[in-house]
PDB file of N, CA and C in Angstrom:
ATOM      1  N   ILE R   1       9.350   1.896 -23.436  1.00 87.00           N
ATOM      2  CA  ILE R   1       7.910   1.717 -23.484  1.00 87.00           C
ATOM      3  C   ILE R   1       7.310   2.943 -24.167  1.00 87.00           C
ATOM      4  N   THR R   2       6.509   2.682 -25.136  1.00 94.00           N
ATOM      5  CA  THR R   2       5.881   3.760 -25.897  1.00 94.00           C
ATOM      6  C   THR R   2       4.482   4.050 -25.344  1.00 94.00           C
ATOM      7  N   PRO R   3       3.922   5.193 -25.698  1.00 94.00           N
ATOM      8  CA  PRO R   3       2.537   5.469 -25.290  1.00 94.00           C
ATOM      9  C   PRO R   3       1.569   4.388 -25.783  1.00 94.00           C
ATOM     10  N   GLU R   4       1.841   3.838 -26.950  1.00 96.00           N
ATOM     11  CA  GLU R   4       0.994   2.762 -27.478  1.00 96.00           C
ATOM     12  C   GLU R   4       1.076   1.520 -26.583  1.00 96.00           C
ATOM     13  N   THR R   5       2.286   1.202 -26.111  1.00 94.00           N
ATOM     14  CA  THR R   5       2.468   0.055 -25.214  1.00 94.00           C
ATOM     15  C   THR R   5       1.688   0.263 -23.922  1.00 94.00           C
ATOM     16  N   ILE R   6       1.793   1.446 -23.362  1.00 94.00           N
ATOM     17  CA  ILE R   6       1.068   1.748 -22.122  1.00 94.00           C
ATOM     18  C   ILE R   6      -0.435   1.613 -22.343  1.00 94.00           C
ATOM     19  N   SER R   7      -0.908   2.137 -23.448  1.00 95.00           N
ATOM     20  CA  SER R   7      -2.327   2.038 -23.777  1.00 95.00           C
ATOM     21  C   SER R   7      -2.767   0.579 -23.886  1.00 95.00           C
ATOM     22  N   MET R   8      -1.944  -0.239 -24.516  1.00 96.00           N
ATOM     23  CA  MET R   8      -2.268  -1.660 -24.663  1.00 96.00           C
ATOM     24  C   MET R   8      -2.277  -2.369 -23.305  1.00 96.00           C
ATOM     25  N   LEU R   9      -1.337  -2.015 -22.433  1.00 95.00           N
ATOM     26  CA  LEU R   9      -1.290  -2.629 -21.103  1.00 95.00           C
ATOM     27  C   LEU R   9      -2.510  -2.239 -20.273  1.00 95.00           C
ATOM     28  N   ILE R  10      -2.918  -0.985 -20.374  1.00 96.00           N
ATOM     29  CA  ILE R  10      -4.112  -0.536 -19.660  1.00 96.00           C
ATOM     30  C   ILE R  10      -5.341  -1.272 -20.180  1.00 96.00           C
ATOM     31  N   GLU R  11      -5.428  -1.419 -21.475  1.00 96.00           N
ATOM     32  CA  GLU R  11      -6.552  -2.143 -22.072  1.00 96.00           C
ATOM     33  C   GLU R  11      -6.573  -3.601 -21.600  1.00 96.00           C
ATOM     34  N   LEU R  12      -5.411  -4.233 -21.565  1.00 95.00           N
ATOM     35  CA  LEU R  12      -5.322  -5.612 -21.082  1.00 95.00           C
ATOM     36  C   LEU R  12      -5.755  -5.708 -19.618  1.00 95.00           C
ATOM     37  N   ALA R  13      -5.264  -4.781 -18.794  1.00 95.00           N
ATOM     38  CA  ALA R  13      -5.638  -4.775 -17.376  1.00 95.00           C
ATOM     39  C   ALA R  13      -7.151  -4.653 -17.214  1.00 95.00           C
ATOM     40  N   ASN R  14      -7.759  -3.800 -18.011  1.00 95.00           N
ATOM     41  CA  ASN R  14      -9.216  -3.646 -17.954  1.00 95.00           C
ATOM     42  C   ASN R  14      -9.926  -4.908 -18.435  1.00 95.00           C
ATOM     43  N   ASP R  15      -9.418  -5.514 -19.489  1.00 95.00           N
ATOM     44  CA  ASP R  15     -10.035  -6.723 -20.054  1.00 95.00           C
ATOM     45  C   ASP R  15     -10.049  -7.894 -19.069  1.00 95.00           C
ATOM     46  N   ILE R  16      -9.022  -8.006 -18.246  1.00 93.00           N
ATOM     47  CA  ILE R  16      -8.942  -9.137 -17.305  1.00 93.00           C
ATOM     48  C   ILE R  16      -9.395  -8.758 -15.894  1.00 93.00           C
ATOM     49  N   ASN R  17      -9.997  -7.571 -15.759  1.00 92.00           N
ATOM     50  CA  ASN R  17     -10.486  -7.109 -14.448  1.00 92.00           C
ATOM     51  C   ASN R  17      -9.379  -7.102 -13.399  1.00 92.00           C
ATOM     52  N   LEU R  18      -8.235  -6.562 -13.752  1.00 92.00           N
ATOM     53  CA  LEU R  18      -7.074  -6.580 -12.864  1.00 92.00           C
ATOM     54  C   LEU R  18      -7.353  -5.891 -11.533  1.00 92.00           C
ATOM     55  N   LYS R  19      -8.033  -4.756 -11.536  1.00 92.00           N
ATOM     56  CA  LYS R  19      -8.318  -4.044 -10.282  1.00 92.00           C
ATOM     57  C   LYS R  19      -9.113  -4.935  -9.330  1.00 92.00           C
ATOM     58  N   LYS R  20     -10.133  -5.606  -9.853  1.00 90.00           N
ATOM     59  CA  LYS R  20     -10.949  -6.497  -9.020  1.00 90.00           C
ATOM     60  C   LYS R  20     -10.100  -7.640  -8.462  1.00 90.00           C
ATOM     61  N   ARG R  21      -9.211  -8.172  -9.274  1.00 84.00           N
ATOM     62  CA  ARG R  21      -8.349  -9.271  -8.820  1.00 84.00           C
ATOM     63  C   ARG R  21      -7.368  -8.812  -7.738  1.00 84.00           C
ATOM     64  N   ILE R  22      -6.813  -7.625  -7.904  1.00 83.00           N
ATOM     65  CA  ILE R  22      -5.898  -7.081  -6.892  1.00 83.00           C
ATOM     66  C   ILE R  22      -6.654  -6.829  -5.595  1.00 83.00           C
ATOM     67  N   ASP R  23      -7.841  -6.230  -5.702  1.00 82.00           N
ATOM     68  CA  ASP R  23      -8.653  -5.998  -4.506  1.00 82.00           C
ATOM     69  C   ASP R  23      -8.952  -7.312  -3.790  1.00 82.00           C
ATOM     70  N   GLY R  24      -9.263  -8.360  -4.549  1.00 80.00           N
ATOM     71  CA  GLY R  24      -9.523  -9.668  -3.959  1.00 80.00           C
ATOM     72  C   GLY R  24      -8.306 -10.235  -3.256  1.00 80.00           C
ATOM     73  N   LEU R  25      -7.152 -10.034  -3.841  1.00 76.00           N
ATOM     74  CA  LEU R  25      -5.902 -10.510  -3.253  1.00 76.00           C
ATOM     75  C   LEU R  25      -5.678  -9.887  -1.881  1.00 76.00           C
ATOM     76  N   PHE R  26      -5.880  -8.565  -1.789  1.00 72.00           N
ATOM     77  CA  PHE R  26      -5.609  -7.863  -0.544  1.00 72.00           C
ATOM     78  C   PHE R  26      -6.755  -7.923   0.459  1.00 72.00           C
ATOM     79  N   SER R  27      -7.931  -8.363   0.033  1.00 72.00           N
ATOM     80  CA  SER R  27      -9.057  -8.443   0.966  1.00 72.00           C
ATOM     81  C   SER R  27      -9.216  -9.843   1.555  1.00 72.00           C
ATOM     82  N   GLY R  28      -8.315 -10.746   1.208  1.00 69.00           N
ATOM     83  CA  GLY R  28      -8.370 -12.088   1.773  1.00 69.00           C
ATOM     84  C   GLY R  28      -9.253 -13.045   0.998  1.00 69.00           C
ATOM     85  N   GLU R  29      -9.630 -12.660  -0.211  1.00 75.00           N
ATOM     86  CA  GLU R  29     -10.442 -13.543  -1.047  1.00 75.00           C
ATOM     87  C   GLU R  29      -9.656 -14.816  -1.377  1.00 75.00           C
ATOM     88  N   GLN R  30     -10.356 -15.923  -1.476  1.00 75.00           N
ATOM     89  CA  GLN R  30      -9.699 -17.193  -1.800  1.00 75.00           C
ATOM     90  C   GLN R  30      -9.310 -17.182  -3.272  1.00 75.00           C
ATOM     91  N   ILE R  31      -8.045 -16.911  -3.542  1.00 73.00           N
ATOM     92  CA  ILE R  31      -7.597 -16.842  -4.931  1.00 73.00           C
ATOM     93  C   ILE R  31      -6.667 -17.990  -5.292  1.00 73.00           C
ATOM     94  N   ASN R  32      -6.168 -18.685  -4.293  1.00 68.00           N
ATOM     95  CA  ASN R  32      -5.297 -19.828  -4.544  1.00 68.00           C
ATOM     96  C   ASN R  32      -6.190 -21.048  -4.738  1.00 68.00           C
ATOM     97  N   LYS R  33      -6.621 -21.263  -5.973  1.00 72.00           N
ATOM     98  CA  LYS R  33      -7.600 -22.316  -6.263  1.00 72.00           C
ATOM     99  C   LYS R  33      -7.051 -23.720  -5.999  1.00 72.00           C
ATOM    100  N   SER R  34      -5.760 -23.936  -6.241  1.00 76.00           N
ATOM    101  CA  SER R  34      -5.201 -25.276  -6.056  1.00 76.00           C
ATOM    102  C   SER R  34      -5.182 -25.690  -4.584  1.00 76.00           C
ATOM    103  N   GLU R  35      -4.952 -24.739  -3.683  1.00 72.00           N
ATOM    104  CA  GLU R  35      -4.922 -25.045  -2.254  1.00 72.00           C
ATOM    105  C   GLU R  35      -6.201 -24.597  -1.554  1.00 72.00           C
ATOM    106  N   GLN R  36      -7.100 -23.966  -2.291  1.00 73.00           N
ATOM    107  CA  GLN R  36      -8.365 -23.464  -1.772  1.00 73.00           C
ATOM    108  C   GLN R  36      -8.179 -22.626  -0.513  1.00 73.00           C
ATOM    109  N   ARG R  37      -7.341 -21.590  -0.635  1.00 68.00           N
ATOM    110  CA  ARG R  37      -7.132 -20.667   0.481  1.00 68.00           C
ATOM    111  C   ARG R  37      -6.679 -19.312  -0.058  1.00 68.00           C
ATOM    112  N   GLN R  38      -6.579 -18.363   0.862  1.00 67.00           N
ATOM    113  CA  GLN R  38      -6.112 -17.040   0.486  1.00 67.00           C
ATOM    114  C   GLN R  38      -4.613 -17.074   0.214  1.00 67.00           C
ATOM    115  N   ALA R  39      -4.160 -16.058  -0.500  1.00 65.00           N
ATOM    116  CA  ALA R  39      -2.719 -15.878  -0.675  1.00 65.00           C
ATOM    117  C   ALA R  39      -2.217 -15.156   0.572  1.00 65.00           C
ATOM    118  N   LEU R  40      -1.430 -15.820   1.379  1.00 62.00           N
ATOM    119  CA  LEU R  40      -1.051 -15.270   2.681  1.00 62.00           C
ATOM    120  C   LEU R  40       0.065 -14.241   2.615  1.00 62.00           C
ATOM    121  N   HIS R  41       0.847 -14.205   1.536  1.00 63.00           N
ATOM    122  CA  HIS R  41       1.975 -13.277   1.502  1.00 63.00           C
ATOM    123  C   HIS R  41       1.523 -11.825   1.568  1.00 63.00           C
ATOM    124  N   THR R  42       0.319 -11.511   1.122  1.00 63.00           N
ATOM    125  CA  THR R  42      -0.155 -10.129   1.214  1.00 63.00           C
ATOM    126  C   THR R  42      -0.410  -9.733   2.659  1.00 63.00           C
ATOM    127  N   ALA R  43      -0.760 -10.679   3.502  1.00 61.00           N
ATOM    128  CA  ALA R  43      -1.004 -10.378   4.910  1.00 61.00           C
ATOM    129  C   ALA R  43       0.263  -9.908   5.605  1.00 61.00           C
ATOM    130  N   LEU R  44       1.402 -10.341   5.119  1.00 59.00           N
ATOM    131  CA  LEU R  44       2.661  -9.909   5.719  1.00 59.00           C
ATOM    132  C   LEU R  44       2.909  -8.423   5.509  1.00 59.00           C
ATOM    133  N   ARG R  45       2.330  -7.860   4.443  1.00 61.00           N
ATOM    134  CA  ARG R  45       2.548  -6.450   4.118  1.00 61.00           C
ATOM    135  C   ARG R  45       1.325  -5.585   4.399  1.00 61.00           C
ATOM    136  N   PHE R  46       0.273  -6.167   4.934  1.00 60.00           N
ATOM    137  CA  PHE R  46      -0.983  -5.452   5.128  1.00 60.00           C
ATOM    138  C   PHE R  46      -0.812  -4.359   6.165  1.00 60.00           C
ATOM    139  N   GLY R  47      -1.300  -3.169   5.858  1.00 59.00           N
ATOM    140  CA  GLY R  47      -1.142  -2.063   6.793  1.00 59.00           C
ATOM    141  C   GLY R  47      -2.442  -1.421   7.221  1.00 59.00           C
ATOM    142  N   GLY R  48      -3.575  -1.954   6.810  1.00 61.00           N
ATOM    143  CA  GLY R  48      -4.862  -1.341   7.121  1.00 61.00           C
ATOM    144  C   GLY R  48      -5.519  -1.956   8.336  1.00 61.00           C
ATOM    145  N   ASN R  49      -6.843  -1.851   8.384  1.00 60.00           N
ATOM    146  CA  ASN R  49      -7.635  -2.421   9.464  1.00 60.00           C
ATOM    147  C   ASN R  49      -7.569  -3.943   9.365  1.00 60.00           C
ATOM    148  N   ALA R  50      -6.995  -4.562  10.350  1.00 62.00           N
ATOM    149  CA  ALA R  50      -6.681  -5.989  10.270  1.00 62.00           C
ATOM    150  C   ALA R  50      -7.752  -6.898  10.862  1.00 62.00           C
ATOM    151  N   GLU R  51      -8.858  -6.350  11.340  1.00 70.00           N
ATOM    152  CA  GLU R  51      -9.864  -7.185  12.011  1.00 70.00           C
ATOM    153  C   GLU R  51     -10.335  -8.346  11.138  1.00 70.00           C
ATOM    154  N   LYS R  52     -10.615  -8.081   9.881  1.00 67.00           N
ATOM    155  CA  LYS R  52     -11.110  -9.118   8.974  1.00 67.00           C
ATOM    156  C   LYS R  52     -10.053 -10.189   8.707  1.00 67.00           C
ATOM    157  N   LEU R  53      -8.789  -9.802   8.801  1.00 67.00           N
ATOM    158  CA  LEU R  53      -7.716 -10.731   8.448  1.00 67.00           C
ATOM    159  C   LEU R  53      -7.064 -11.401   9.654  1.00 67.00           C
ATOM    160  N   LYS R  54      -7.650 -11.277  10.846  1.00 74.00           N
ATOM    161  CA  LYS R  54      -7.050 -11.904  12.030  1.00 74.00           C
ATOM    162  C   LYS R  54      -6.767 -13.389  11.834  1.00 74.00           C
ATOM    163  N   PRO R  55      -7.706 -14.168  11.275  1.00 75.00           N
ATOM    164  CA  PRO R  55      -7.402 -15.595  11.063  1.00 75.00           C
ATOM    165  C   PRO R  55      -6.220 -15.801  10.114  1.00 75.00           C
ATOM    166  N   VAL R  56      -6.109 -14.937   9.133  1.00 72.00           N
ATOM    167  CA  VAL R  56      -5.000 -15.039   8.185  1.00 72.00           C
ATOM    168  C   VAL R  56      -3.694 -14.717   8.891  1.00 72.00           C
ATOM    169  N   PHE R  57      -3.697 -13.668   9.718  1.00 74.00           N
ATOM    170  CA  PHE R  57      -2.482 -13.317  10.458  1.00 74.00           C
ATOM    171  C   PHE R  57      -2.039 -14.469  11.348  1.00 74.00           C
ATOM    172  N   GLN R  58      -3.000 -15.170  11.946  1.00 79.00           N
ATOM    173  CA  GLN R  58      -2.651 -16.312  12.788  1.00 79.00           C
ATOM    174  C   GLN R  58      -1.986 -17.402  11.962  1.00 79.00           C
ATOM    175  N   GLN R  59      -2.485 -17.641  10.753  1.00 78.00           N
ATOM    176  CA  GLN R  59      -1.860 -18.629   9.869  1.00 78.00           C
ATOM    177  C   GLN R  59      -0.441 -18.207   9.510  1.00 78.00           C
ATOM    178  N   VAL R  60      -0.263 -16.921   9.254  1.00 76.00           N
ATOM    179  CA  VAL R  60       1.072 -16.412   8.922  1.00 76.00           C
ATOM    180  C   VAL R  60       2.006 -16.598  10.110  1.00 76.00           C
ATOM    181  N   GLU R  61       1.541 -16.223  11.306  1.00 82.00           N
ATOM    182  CA  GLU R  61       2.372 -16.381  12.502  1.00 82.00           C
ATOM    183  C   GLU R  61       2.736 -17.846  12.736  1.00 82.00           C
ATOM    184  N   ASP R  62       1.774 -18.735  12.555  1.00 86.00           N
ATOM    185  CA  ASP R  62       2.042 -20.169  12.721  1.00 86.00           C
ATOM    186  C   ASP R  62       3.088 -20.646  11.714  1.00 86.00           C
ATOM    187  N   GLY R  63       2.964 -20.190  10.487  1.00 83.00           N
ATOM    188  CA  GLY R  63       3.935 -20.559   9.451  1.00 83.00           C
ATOM    189  C   GLY R  63       5.323 -20.042   9.762  1.00 83.00           C
ATOM    190  N   LEU R  64       5.406 -18.796  10.222  1.00 84.00           N
ATOM    191  CA  LEU R  64       6.709 -18.228  10.576  1.00 84.00           C
ATOM    192  C   LEU R  64       7.335 -18.977  11.747  1.00 84.00           C
ATOM    193  N   GLU R  65       6.506 -19.404  12.694  1.00 88.00           N
ATOM    194  CA  GLU R  65       7.012 -20.184  13.832  1.00 88.00           C
ATOM    195  C   GLU R  65       7.564 -21.526  13.358  1.00 88.00           C
ATOM    196  N   ARG R  66       6.855 -22.189  12.449  1.00 89.00           N
ATOM    197  CA  ARG R  66       7.345 -23.472  11.914  1.00 89.00           C
ATOM    198  C   ARG R  66       8.662 -23.277  11.166  1.00 89.00           C
ATOM    199  N   ILE R  67       8.774 -22.190  10.431  1.00 89.00           N
ATOM    200  CA  ILE R  67      10.023 -21.896   9.717  1.00 89.00           C
ATOM    201  C   ILE R  67      11.151 -21.689  10.713  1.00 89.00           C
ATOM    202  N   SER R  68      10.870 -20.934  11.772  1.00 88.00           N
ATOM    203  CA  SER R  68      11.887 -20.665  12.794  1.00 88.00           C
ATOM    204  C   SER R  68      12.364 -21.959  13.454  1.00 88.00           C
ATOM    205  N   VAL R  69      11.436 -22.843  13.795  1.00 88.00           N
ATOM    206  CA  VAL R  69      11.793 -24.130  14.404  1.00 88.00           C
ATOM    207  C   VAL R  69      12.627 -24.956  13.431  1.00 88.00           C
ATOM    208  N   PHE R  70      12.240 -24.973  12.171  1.00 87.00           N
ATOM    209  CA  PHE R  70      12.969 -25.725  11.152  1.00 87.00           C
ATOM    210  C   PHE R  70      14.399 -25.201  11.007  1.00 87.00           C
ATOM    211  N   ILE R  71      14.545 -23.892  10.981  1.00 88.00           N
ATOM    212  CA  ILE R  71      15.871 -23.285  10.815  1.00 88.00           C
ATOM    213  C   ILE R  71      16.753 -23.569  12.023  1.00 88.00           C
ATOM    214  N   ASP R  72      16.159 -23.508  13.219  1.00 83.00           N
ATOM    215  CA  ASP R  72      16.934 -23.709  14.443  1.00 83.00           C
ATOM    216  C   ASP R  72      17.360 -25.155  14.646  1.00 83.00           C
ATOM    217  N   ASP R  73      16.652 -26.100  14.030  1.00 73.00           N
ATOM    218  CA  ASP R  73      16.991 -27.522  14.205  1.00 73.00           C
ATOM    219  C   ASP R  73      18.097 -27.951  13.336  1.00 73.00           C
TER     220      ASP R  73
END
């Protein structure tokens, strides 16, 4: 990767508002347009103040429980 490549990648990230999109992903913003819900995989790695994401954590826990039941059967 050359300095020119890095510069181009930074420019692209700025052009598509990448920082705003990443912030939305981790703040529980509805980014999964096809299913009209948040991307839940980020909740599995979330390490901050979880009060806002409690409903999301419950969805994750419910999903993990369904996976566990499926695997055990």
